[in-house]
PDB file of C-alpha atoms in Angstrom:
ATOM      1  CA  MET A   1      95.849  80.018 134.866  1.00  0.00           C
ATOM      2  CA  ARG A   2      94.860  77.887 137.992  1.00  0.00           C
ATOM      3  CA  LEU A   3      94.881  73.444 137.019  1.00  0.00           C
ATOM      4  CA  ASN A   4      91.759  71.380 138.473  1.00  0.00           C
ATOM      5  CA  PRO A   5      93.897  68.965 140.825  1.00  0.00           C
ATOM      6  CA  GLN A   6      91.592  66.089 139.199  1.00  0.00           C
ATOM      7  CA  ALA A   7      92.102  66.768 135.859  1.00  0.00           C
ATOM      8  CA  GLY A   8      94.683  63.941 135.372  1.00  0.00           C
ATOM      9  CA  SER A   9      93.055  61.603 137.066  1.00  0.00           C
ATOM     10  CA  MET A  10      91.145  60.679 134.370  1.00  0.00           C
ATOM     11  CA  LEU A  11      93.932  60.437 131.681  1.00  0.00           C
ATOM     12  CA  VAL A  12      95.806  58.307 134.415  1.00  0.00           C
ATOM     13  CA  SER A  13      92.144  56.105 134.430  1.00  0.00           C
ATOM     14  CA  ILE A  14      92.325  55.515 131.102  1.00  0.00           C
ATOM     15  CA  ILE A  15      95.588  54.487 130.893  1.00  0.00           C
ATOM     16  CA  PHE A  16      94.639  51.971 133.243  1.00  0.00           C
ATOM     17  CA  ILE A  17      91.978  50.560 131.860  1.00  0.00           C
ATOM     18  CA  ILE A  18      94.000  50.229 128.418  1.00  0.00           C
ATOM     19  CA  VAL A  19      97.011  48.278 130.142  1.00  0.00           C
ATOM     20  CA  ILE A  20      94.361  45.960 131.453  1.00  0.00           C
ATOM     21  CA  LEU A  21      92.559  45.084 128.355  1.00  0.00           C
ATOM     22  CA  SER A  22      95.673  44.737 126.429  1.00  0.00           C
ATOM     23  CA  GLY A  23      96.848  42.482 128.852  1.00  0.00           C
ATOM     24  CA  LEU A  24      93.145  40.289 128.460  1.00  0.00           C
ATOM     25  CA  MET A  25      93.330  40.408 124.795  1.00  0.00           C
ATOM     26  CA  ALA A  26      96.951  39.074 125.009  1.00  0.00           C
ATOM     27  CA  ALA A  27      95.881  36.414 126.984  1.00  0.00           C
ATOM     28  CA  MET A  28      93.132  35.408 124.762  1.00  0.00           C
ATOM     29  CA  VAL A  29      95.026  35.483 121.777  1.00  0.00           C
ATOM     30  CA  THR A  30      97.758  32.958 123.492  1.00  0.00           C
ATOM     31  CA  LEU A  31      95.001  30.587 125.023  1.00  0.00           C
ATOM     32  CA  SER A  32      93.026  30.872 121.069  1.00  0.00           C
ATOM     33  CA  GLY A  33      96.570  29.408 119.539  1.00  0.00           C
ATOM     34  CA  GLN A  34      97.136  26.661 122.137  1.00  0.00           C
ATOM     35  CA  SER A  35      93.335  26.111 121.302  1.00  0.00           C
ATOM     36  CA  SER A  36      93.481  25.666 117.979  1.00  0.00           C
ATOM     37  CA  ARG A  37      97.268  23.358 118.122  1.00  0.00           C
ATOM     38  CA  GLN A  38      95.054  21.092 119.929  1.00  0.00           C
ATOM     39  CA  LEU A  39      92.544  21.106 117.908  1.00  0.00           C
ATOM     40  CA  VAL A  40      95.348  19.929 114.819  1.00  0.00           C
ATOM     41  CA  TYR A  41      96.581  17.798 117.255  1.00  0.00           C
ATOM     42  CA  GLU A  42      93.555  15.773 117.851  1.00  0.00           C
ATOM     43  CA  VAL A  43      92.613  15.725 114.237  1.00  0.00           C
ATOM     44  CA  GLN A  44      96.117  14.317 113.267  1.00  0.00           C
ATOM     45  CA  ALA A  45      95.620  11.521 116.037  1.00  0.00           C
ATOM     46  CA  LEU A  46      92.056  10.607 114.718  1.00  0.00           C
ATOM     47  CA  LYS A  47      93.148  10.538 110.954  1.00  0.00           C
ATOM     48  CA  ALA A  48      96.373   8.473 111.759  1.00  0.00           C
ATOM     49  CA  ARG A  49      94.163   5.959 113.985  1.00  0.00           C
ATOM     50  CA  LEU A  50      91.688   5.715 111.361  1.00  0.00           C
ATOM     51  CA  ALA A  51      94.392   5.220 108.885  1.00  0.00           C
ATOM     52  CA  ALA A  52      96.152   2.396 110.406  1.00  0.00           C
ATOM     53  CA  GLU A  53      93.070   0.569 111.225  1.00  0.00           C
ATOM     54  CA  SER A  54      91.742   0.522 107.540  1.00  0.00           C
ATOM     55  CA  VAL A  55      94.878  -1.167 106.791  1.00  0.00           C
ATOM     56  CA  LEU A  56      94.754  -3.247 110.253  1.00  0.00           C
ATOM     57  CA  GLU A  57      91.438  -4.607 108.668  1.00  0.00           C
ATOM     58  CA  GLN A  58      92.317  -5.617 105.315  1.00  0.00           C
ATOM     59  CA  GLN A  59      95.344  -7.382 106.672  1.00  0.00           C
ATOM     60  CA  ILE A  60      93.208  -9.329 108.717  1.00  0.00           C
ATOM     61  CA  TYR A  61      90.847 -10.463 106.287  1.00  0.00           C
ATOM     62  CA  ALA A  62      93.927 -11.400 104.726  1.00  0.00           C
ATOM     63  CA  VAL A  63      95.282 -13.610 107.565  1.00  0.00           C
ATOM     64  CA  LEU A  64      91.902 -15.739 108.002  1.00  0.00           C
ATOM     65  CA  ASP A  65      91.721 -15.904 104.107  1.00  0.00           C
ATOM     66  CA  ASN A  66      95.326 -17.508 104.285  1.00  0.00           C
ATOM     67  CA  PHE A  67      97.052 -17.891 107.787  1.00  0.00           C
ATOM     68  CA  ASN A  68     100.698 -17.186 106.366  1.00  0.00           C
ATOM     69  CA  ALA A  69      99.295 -13.775 103.670  1.00  0.00           C
ATOM     70  CA  ASP A  70     102.128 -11.656 103.342  1.00  0.00           C
ATOM     71  CA  LYS A  71     101.976  -7.911 104.442  1.00  0.00           C
ATOM     72  CA  VAL A  72      99.265  -6.378 102.605  1.00  0.00           C
ATOM     73  CA  VAL A  73     101.175  -2.930 101.994  1.00  0.00           C
ATOM     74  CA  ASP A  74     104.419  -2.137 103.393  1.00  0.00           C
ATOM     75  CA  LYS A  75     106.667   0.630 104.613  1.00  0.00           C
ATOM     76  CA  ASP A  76     108.163   0.626 101.294  1.00  0.00           C
ATOM     77  CA  SER A  77     104.814   1.165  99.355  1.00  0.00           C
ATOM     78  CA  PRO A  78     102.640   2.384 102.137  1.00  0.00           C
ATOM     79  CA  PHE A  79      98.394   3.201 101.636  1.00  0.00           C
ATOM     80  CA  PHE A  80      98.012   6.816 101.425  1.00  0.00           C
ATOM     81  CA  VAL A  81      94.062   8.250 102.871  1.00  0.00           C
ATOM     82  CA  ASN A  82      93.129  11.357 103.484  1.00  0.00           C
ATOM     83  CA  GLY A  83      96.767  12.497 103.421  1.00  0.00           C
ATOM     84  CA  CYS A  84      98.211  10.228 105.640  1.00  0.00           C
ATOM     85  CA  ASP A  85     100.284   7.008 105.106  1.00  0.00           C
ATOM     86  CA  ALA A  86      99.370   3.756 106.738  1.00  0.00           C
ATOM     87  CA  TYR A  87     100.794   0.024 106.632  1.00  0.00           C
ATOM     88  CA  ILE A  88     101.932  -3.096 108.198  1.00  0.00           C
ATOM     89  CA  HIS A  89     104.426  -2.712 110.376  1.00  0.00           C
ATOM     90  CA  SER A  90     104.383  -6.696 111.200  1.00  0.00           C
ATOM     91  CA  ILE A  91     103.269  -9.749 110.985  1.00  0.00           C
ATOM     92  CA  THR A  92     104.722 -12.601 113.956  1.00  0.00           C
ATOM     93  CA  PRO A  93     103.944 -15.678 114.718  1.00  0.00           C
ATOM     94  CA  ALA A  94     101.960 -15.338 119.114  1.00  0.00           C
ATOM     95  CA  GLY A  95     101.669 -19.143 118.885  1.00  0.00           C
ATOM     96  CA  ALA A  96     101.173 -22.515 116.498  1.00  0.00           C
ATOM     97  CA  LEU A  97      98.001 -20.708 115.616  1.00  0.00           C
ATOM     98  CA  GLN A  98      98.239 -17.246 116.550  1.00  0.00           C
ATOM     99  CA  ARG A  99      99.706 -13.762 114.626  1.00  0.00           C
ATOM    100  CA  GLN A 100     100.612 -10.754 116.090  1.00  0.00           C
ATOM    101  CA  ILE A 101      99.717  -8.086 113.539  1.00  0.00           C
ATOM    102  CA  ILE A 102     100.778  -4.511 114.172  1.00  0.00           C
ATOM    103  CA  SER A 103      99.610  -1.919 111.846  1.00  0.00           C
ATOM    104  CA  THR A 104     100.836   1.930 111.737  1.00  0.00           C
ATOM    105  CA  GLY A 105      99.514   5.165 110.624  1.00  0.00           C
ATOM    106  CA  SER A 106     101.003   8.750 110.009  1.00  0.00           C
ATOM    107  CA  CYS A 107      99.493  12.215 109.586  1.00  0.00           C
ATOM    108  CA  THR A 108     101.949  15.325 108.596  1.00  0.00           C
ATOM    109  CA  GLY A 109     100.328  18.533 108.531  1.00  0.00           C
ATOM    110  CA  SER A 110     100.444  21.706 110.545  1.00  0.00           C
ATOM    111  CA  GLY A 111     103.885  21.047 111.252  1.00  0.00           C
ATOM    112  CA  LEU A 112     103.488  18.409 113.136  1.00  0.00           C
ATOM    113  CA  THR A 113     103.634  13.986 112.783  1.00  0.00           C
ATOM    114  CA  VAL A 114     101.821  12.059 114.449  1.00  0.00           C
ATOM    115  CA  VAL A 115     101.906   8.521 114.651  1.00  0.00           C
ATOM    116  CA  ARG A 116      99.889   5.854 115.873  1.00  0.00           C
ATOM    117  CA  ASN A 117     100.505   2.180 116.202  1.00  0.00           C
ATOM    118  CA  ILE A 118      97.240  -0.800 115.899  1.00  0.00           C
ATOM    119  CA  GLU A 119      98.571  -4.389 117.839  1.00  0.00           C
ATOM    120  CA  VAL A 120      96.147  -7.340 117.506  1.00  0.00           C
ATOM    121  CA  GLU A 121      96.069 -11.190 117.559  1.00  0.00           C
ATOM    122  CA  VAL A 122      94.356 -13.296 115.160  1.00  0.00           C
ATOM    123  CA  ILE A 123      93.451 -16.508 116.272  1.00  0.00           C
ATOM    124  CA  ASN A 124      93.136 -19.473 113.473  1.00  0.00           C
ATOM    125  CA  GLU A 125      90.700 -22.191 114.738  1.00  0.00           C
TER     126      GLU A 125
END
C-alpha cells in the first residue's frame, strides 16, 4: 500500500491551528482576569472616597456650627456605609481660625482593601 506524501500535512496544519488558538484563548483569559481585578479596584476606590466624603461633610457642618466640635465619628466607632468604614482621622488647629480635618474611608472586598483619605481646611471668619 502506497501512502500519499501529503496525507500528514493536513494533520500537522490542524494541530498547528489548535496550538495557536489555545495560546490566543489563554491570553484572552489572562486579560479578562486582569480587567476584572482592575474594575473591582476602581469600584472599591470610589466607594471608599464617597464614604470618606460623607463623614467629612458631617464634620465640616459640626465645625461650622461649633468651631471646637469633637469628631462626629472616630476610628473606634466608624460610620458604616455601603460595606465601607468611614471616620474622621484627625482634627488639628491650622491657625487661630482654621481647622485641618482629615477623613478616611476604607473598603474591603474581593480580597483587597482600599483606603482613601481626604483633607480639608475649614476657616472660621
